Tab-separated table of C-alpha atoms in Angstrom:
chain	number	residue	atom	x	y	z
A	1	MET	CA	78.489	136.776	59.771
A	2	VAL	CA	79.398	135.507	62.460
A	3	LYS	CA	77.092	136.438	65.236
A	4	GLN	CA	77.743	137.036	68.912
A	5	GLY	CA	75.991	134.426	70.354
A	6	GLN	CA	77.698	131.610	68.281
A	7	ARG	CA	81.551	133.784	69.607
A	8	ALA	CA	80.338	133.059	72.996
A	9	ALA	CA	79.709	129.456	72.995
A	10	SER	CA	82.680	128.558	70.726
A	11	ARG	CA	85.072	130.490	73.309
A	12	ARG	CA	83.122	128.488	76.187
A	13	GLN	CA	84.037	125.006	73.553
A	14	LYS	CA	87.406	125.922	73.763
A	15	GLN	CA	87.334	126.609	77.294
A	16	MET	CA	85.726	123.234	78.236
A	17	LYS	CA	88.526	121.822	75.776
A	18	GLN	CA	91.391	123.216	78.055
A	19	ARG	CA	90.093	122.995	81.078
A	20	LEU	CA	89.452	118.693	80.248
A	21	LYS	CA	93.272	118.536	78.516
A	22	GLN	CA	94.890	120.225	82.500
A	23	LYS	CA	92.563	117.940	83.665
A	24	VAL	CA	93.846	115.171	81.554
A	25	LYS	CA	97.314	116.291	82.648
A	26	ARG	CA	96.742	116.568	85.956
A	27	SER	CA	95.740	112.598	85.956
A	28	GLN	CA	98.564	111.964	84.259
A	29	ARG	CA	101.034	113.108	86.285
A	30	THR	CA	99.646	112.329	89.779
A	31	ILE	CA	101.587	108.812	91.902
A	32	ASN	CA	100.256	106.098	93.757
A	33	ILE	CA	100.940	106.238	97.475
A	34	ASP	CA	103.149	103.733	97.514
A	35	GLN	CA	105.679	105.721	94.933
A	36	LEU	CA	104.968	108.585	97.730
A	37	PRO	CA	108.697	107.458	99.680
A	38	GLU	CA	110.499	107.776	96.840
A	39	PHE	CA	108.837	110.983	95.485
A	40	MET	CA	109.567	112.744	99.094
A	41	LEU	CA	113.037	111.322	99.030
A	42	VAL	CA	114.258	112.532	96.015
A	43	ARG	CA	112.712	116.061	97.080
A	44	TYR	CA	114.497	115.577	99.991
A	45	GLY	CA	118.011	115.631	98.123
A	46	LEU	CA	116.343	118.143	95.745
A	47	THR	CA	116.141	120.701	98.392
A	48	LEU	CA	116.667	120.482	102.929
A	49	LYS	CA	119.509	118.033	102.397
A	50	LYS	CA	122.368	120.211	100.417
A	51	ARG	CA	122.066	123.099	102.477
A	52	LEU	CA	122.839	121.132	105.644
A	53	PRO	CA	126.031	119.545	107.110
A	54	LYS	CA	126.907	116.093	105.935
A	55	LEU	CA	126.167	114.125	109.057
A	56	SER	CA	123.098	116.691	109.514
A	57	ALA	CA	121.757	115.530	106.695
A	58	GLU	CA	122.160	111.702	106.205
A	59	THR	CA	120.416	111.630	109.961
A	60	LEU	CA	117.511	114.038	108.631
A	61	GLN	CA	117.412	111.364	105.531
A	62	ARG	CA	117.354	108.093	107.935
A	63	LEU	CA	114.367	109.907	110.282
A	64	LEU	CA	112.673	110.524	106.878
A	65	GLN	CA	113.199	107.082	106.081
A	66	ALA	CA	112.090	105.361	109.068
A	67	MET	CA	108.967	108.111	108.480
A	68	LEU	CA	108.113	106.970	104.808
A	69	GLU	CA	107.847	103.243	105.956
A	70	MET	CA	105.221	103.961	108.590
A	71	LEU	CA	102.439	106.503	106.772
A	72	PRO	CA	99.759	107.358	108.466
A	73	ALA	CA	96.208	106.431	106.977
A	74	GLY	CA	94.132	109.056	105.490
A	75	GLU	CA	94.601	112.189	103.837
A	76	GLN	CA	94.947	114.199	107.320
A	77	TRP	CA	98.570	113.610	109.172
A	78	SER	CA	99.399	114.507	112.343
A	79	LEU	CA	103.757	115.193	112.619
A	80	THR	CA	103.065	114.803	116.347
A	81	LEU	CA	101.502	111.755	117.065
A	82	TRP	CA	103.854	109.848	113.454
A	83	LEU	CA	107.213	111.028	115.541
A	84	ILE	CA	105.924	109.961	118.300
A	85	ASP	CA	105.446	106.859	116.438
A	86	VAL	CA	108.180	106.815	114.720
A	87	LEU	CA	111.211	107.718	117.713
A	88	LYS	CA	109.167	104.529	119.619
A	89	THR	CA	110.570	101.865	116.920
A	90	MET	CA	114.018	103.635	117.169
A	91	ASN	CA	114.169	103.671	120.997
A	92	ASN	CA	117.781	102.786	122.203
A	93	GLN	CA	119.039	101.327	118.635
A	94	LEU	CA	120.371	104.649	117.866
A	95	PRO	CA	123.034	106.974	120.092
A	96	TRP	CA	121.422	109.819	122.094
A	97	GLN	CA	123.750	112.499	119.098
A	98	PHE	CA	120.648	110.958	116.714
A	99	TYR	CA	117.916	113.158	118.709
A	100	LEU	CA	120.364	115.824	119.315
A	101	LEU	CA	120.639	116.233	115.289
A	102	VAL	CA	116.883	116.044	115.418
A	103	ALA	CA	116.019	118.602	117.483
A	104	GLU	CA	119.098	120.911	116.367
A	105	ASN	CA	117.490	120.133	112.157
A	106	TRP	CA	113.603	119.802	112.973
A	107	SER	CA	112.196	122.708	112.210
A	108	GLN	CA	114.137	122.794	108.700
A	109	PHE	CA	112.753	119.860	108.829
A	110	GLN	CA	109.556	119.929	109.716
A	111	ALA	CA	109.439	123.092	106.918
A	112	PHE	CA	110.082	120.666	104.046
A	113	LEU	CA	107.351	118.527	105.568
A	114	VAL	CA	104.755	120.501	105.480
A	115	ARG	CA	105.800	122.300	101.831
A	116	GLU	CA	106.814	118.476	100.452
A	117	LEU	CA	103.840	116.565	101.506
A	118	PRO	CA	100.525	118.180	100.169
A	119	ALA	CA	102.276	119.167	97.197
A	120	VAL	CA	103.113	115.411	96.103
A	121	PRO	CA	100.663	115.074	92.953
A	122	LEU	CA	98.254	112.056	94.800
A	123	THR	CA	94.691	111.616	93.168
A	124	GLN	CA	93.680	113.132	97.385
A	125	PRO	CA	96.272	115.609	98.227
A	126	LEU	CA	97.668	114.966	101.919
A	127	ILE	CA	96.832	117.457	104.719
A	128	ILE	CA	98.846	118.750	107.644
A	129	SER	CA	96.330	118.500	110.371
A	130	ASP	CA	99.037	119.835	112.442
A	131	GLU	CA	102.525	120.466	113.549
A	132	VAL	CA	105.498	120.357	116.303
A	133	ARG	CA	105.998	122.975	118.008
A	134	GLU	CA	109.104	123.951	119.951
A	135	VAL	CA	108.140	122.986	123.641
A	136	GLU	CA	106.268	119.968	121.975
A	137	LEU	CA	109.196	118.682	120.650
A	138	ILE	CA	111.513	118.979	123.367
A	139	THR	CA	109.054	116.783	125.643
A	140	ILE	CA	108.593	114.291	123.036
A	141	VAL	CA	112.246	113.880	122.300
A	142	SER	CA	113.441	114.135	126.537
A	143	HIS	CA	110.745	111.139	127.086
A	144	GLN	CA	112.035	108.826	124.655
A	145	LEU	CA	115.314	109.811	125.858
A	146	ALA	CA	114.163	108.808	129.528
A	147	VAL	CA	112.503	105.388	128.045
A	148	ASN	CA	115.920	104.071	125.988
A	149	PHE	CA	117.922	104.798	129.170
A	150	PHE	CA	115.697	102.596	130.770
A	151	LEU	CA	115.584	99.947	128.105
A	152	THR	CA	119.021	99.712	128.187
A	153	THR	CA	119.388	99.145	132.153
A	154	THR	CA	116.917	96.268	131.985
A	155	GLN	CA	118.600	95.423	128.415
A	156	ASN	CA	115.739	95.635	126.806
A	157	ASN	CA	112.890	93.369	129.353
A	158	PRO	CA	110.303	93.743	129.028
A	159	ALA	CA	108.755	92.238	131.796
A	160	LEU	CA	111.278	94.555	133.977
A	161	MET	CA	109.887	97.526	132.086
A	162	ARG	CA	106.115	96.995	132.676
A	163	GLN	CA	106.961	96.707	136.617
A	164	LEU	CA	108.522	100.204	136.413
A	165	PRO	CA	106.543	103.374	137.548
A	166	ALA	CA	105.191	105.331	134.955
A	167	ASN	CA	106.659	108.105	137.540
A	168	GLN	CA	110.315	107.059	137.093
A	169	ILE	CA	110.098	107.649	133.488
A	170	GLU	CA	108.772	111.170	134.432
A	171	GLU	CA	111.171	112.113	136.798
A	172	LEU	CA	114.385	111.410	134.306
A	173	GLN	CA	112.464	112.828	131.590
A	174	SER	CA	111.540	116.269	134.262
A	175	SER	CA	114.942	115.757	134.637
A	176	LEU	CA	116.258	115.911	131.255
A	177	ASN	CA	114.706	119.342	130.432
A	178	ASP	CA	113.467	122.451	131.668
A	179	LEU	CA	110.414	122.879	129.131
A	180	GLN	CA	112.919	124.727	127.307
A	181	ALA	CA	115.826	123.048	126.192
A	182	VAL	CA	117.012	119.593	126.556
A	183	ASP	CA	120.129	118.936	129.205
A	184	TRP	CA	122.333	117.527	126.314
A	185	PRO	CA	125.187	116.944	128.932
A	186	LYS	CA	123.245	114.856	131.375
A	187	VAL	CA	121.683	113.167	128.872
A	188	ALA	CA	125.409	112.183	127.394
A	189	SER	CA	126.620	111.388	130.980
A	190	LEU	CA	123.280	108.787	131.409
A	191	LEU	CA	123.732	106.934	127.667
A	192	GLY	CA	126.320	105.704	125.886
A	193	PRO	CA	127.487	105.009	122.608
A	194	VAL	CA	125.683	101.703	120.800
A	195	GLU	CA	127.255	99.742	118.982
A	196	PRO	CA	127.403	100.175	114.947
A	197	MET	CA	125.714	97.564	113.101
A	198	GLY	CA	124.252	96.942	109.741
A	199	ASP	CA	125.792	97.574	106.613
A	200	ALA	CA	128.897	99.715	106.002
A	201	GLY	CA	126.961	102.864	105.029
A	202	THR	CA	125.272	102.057	108.177
A	203	GLN	CA	127.875	101.294	110.676
A	204	ALA	CA	129.695	104.847	109.829
A	205	TRP	CA	127.053	106.738	110.527
A	206	LEU	CA	126.138	105.303	113.857
A	207	THR	CA	130.651	105.873	114.789
A	208	ALA	CA	130.218	109.276	113.236
A	209	LEU	CA	127.481	109.856	115.687
A	210	ASN	CA	129.136	108.113	118.345
A	211	GLN	CA	131.604	110.444	118.657
A	212	LEU	CA	129.776	114.034	118.419
A	213	ALA	CA	130.501	115.824	121.525
A	214	ALA	CA	126.990	117.341	123.191
A	215	GLU	CA	128.263	121.102	123.093
A	216	GLY	CA	128.011	120.581	119.395
A	217	SER	CA	126.650	119.171	116.043
A	218	ASN	CA	128.916	118.300	112.674
């Protein structure tokens, strides 16, 4: 007859084997950080993209692609700093309507990032250290739009931009928002269309953005 202690030892061995198998399976499912962009774009296509209007879906996908090309260092990522850095690289290359669609759909887009990034099967899971609140998003977007205006008026001349007093950008930024919403009609009056460039798909997307009115989105 098998003794109680032997049964307990046998159960422990089985549990240890099961845990070991689960650990091996998890390790086999993990991906490298350089595979994260492809993984996230696939997840976007399977989830959020399907729920958005076509132009908004493509705009957010292009924002996601830009963000995935500038991954933060470490395992704790600040969405605020990440977004600011990415928008700086875009500056006045994109029409103001790009920022309109980002602002209109940010809550859904951020929810996607907050849900999906920590779930990516990396060896070391990612941690989102902060989120961008609505008032912060308005500040970030209006600041970038103010910078874009001066970049356009100085024809992207770095020397002329450096000569601009910081308060000029701050004053224009303040006039573009009331900390509750961006004044898109005013933005539209300051920033004209952007010449469509790039491949055929990018040109078609930029043309569609240029035609978007300040009162609504598509």
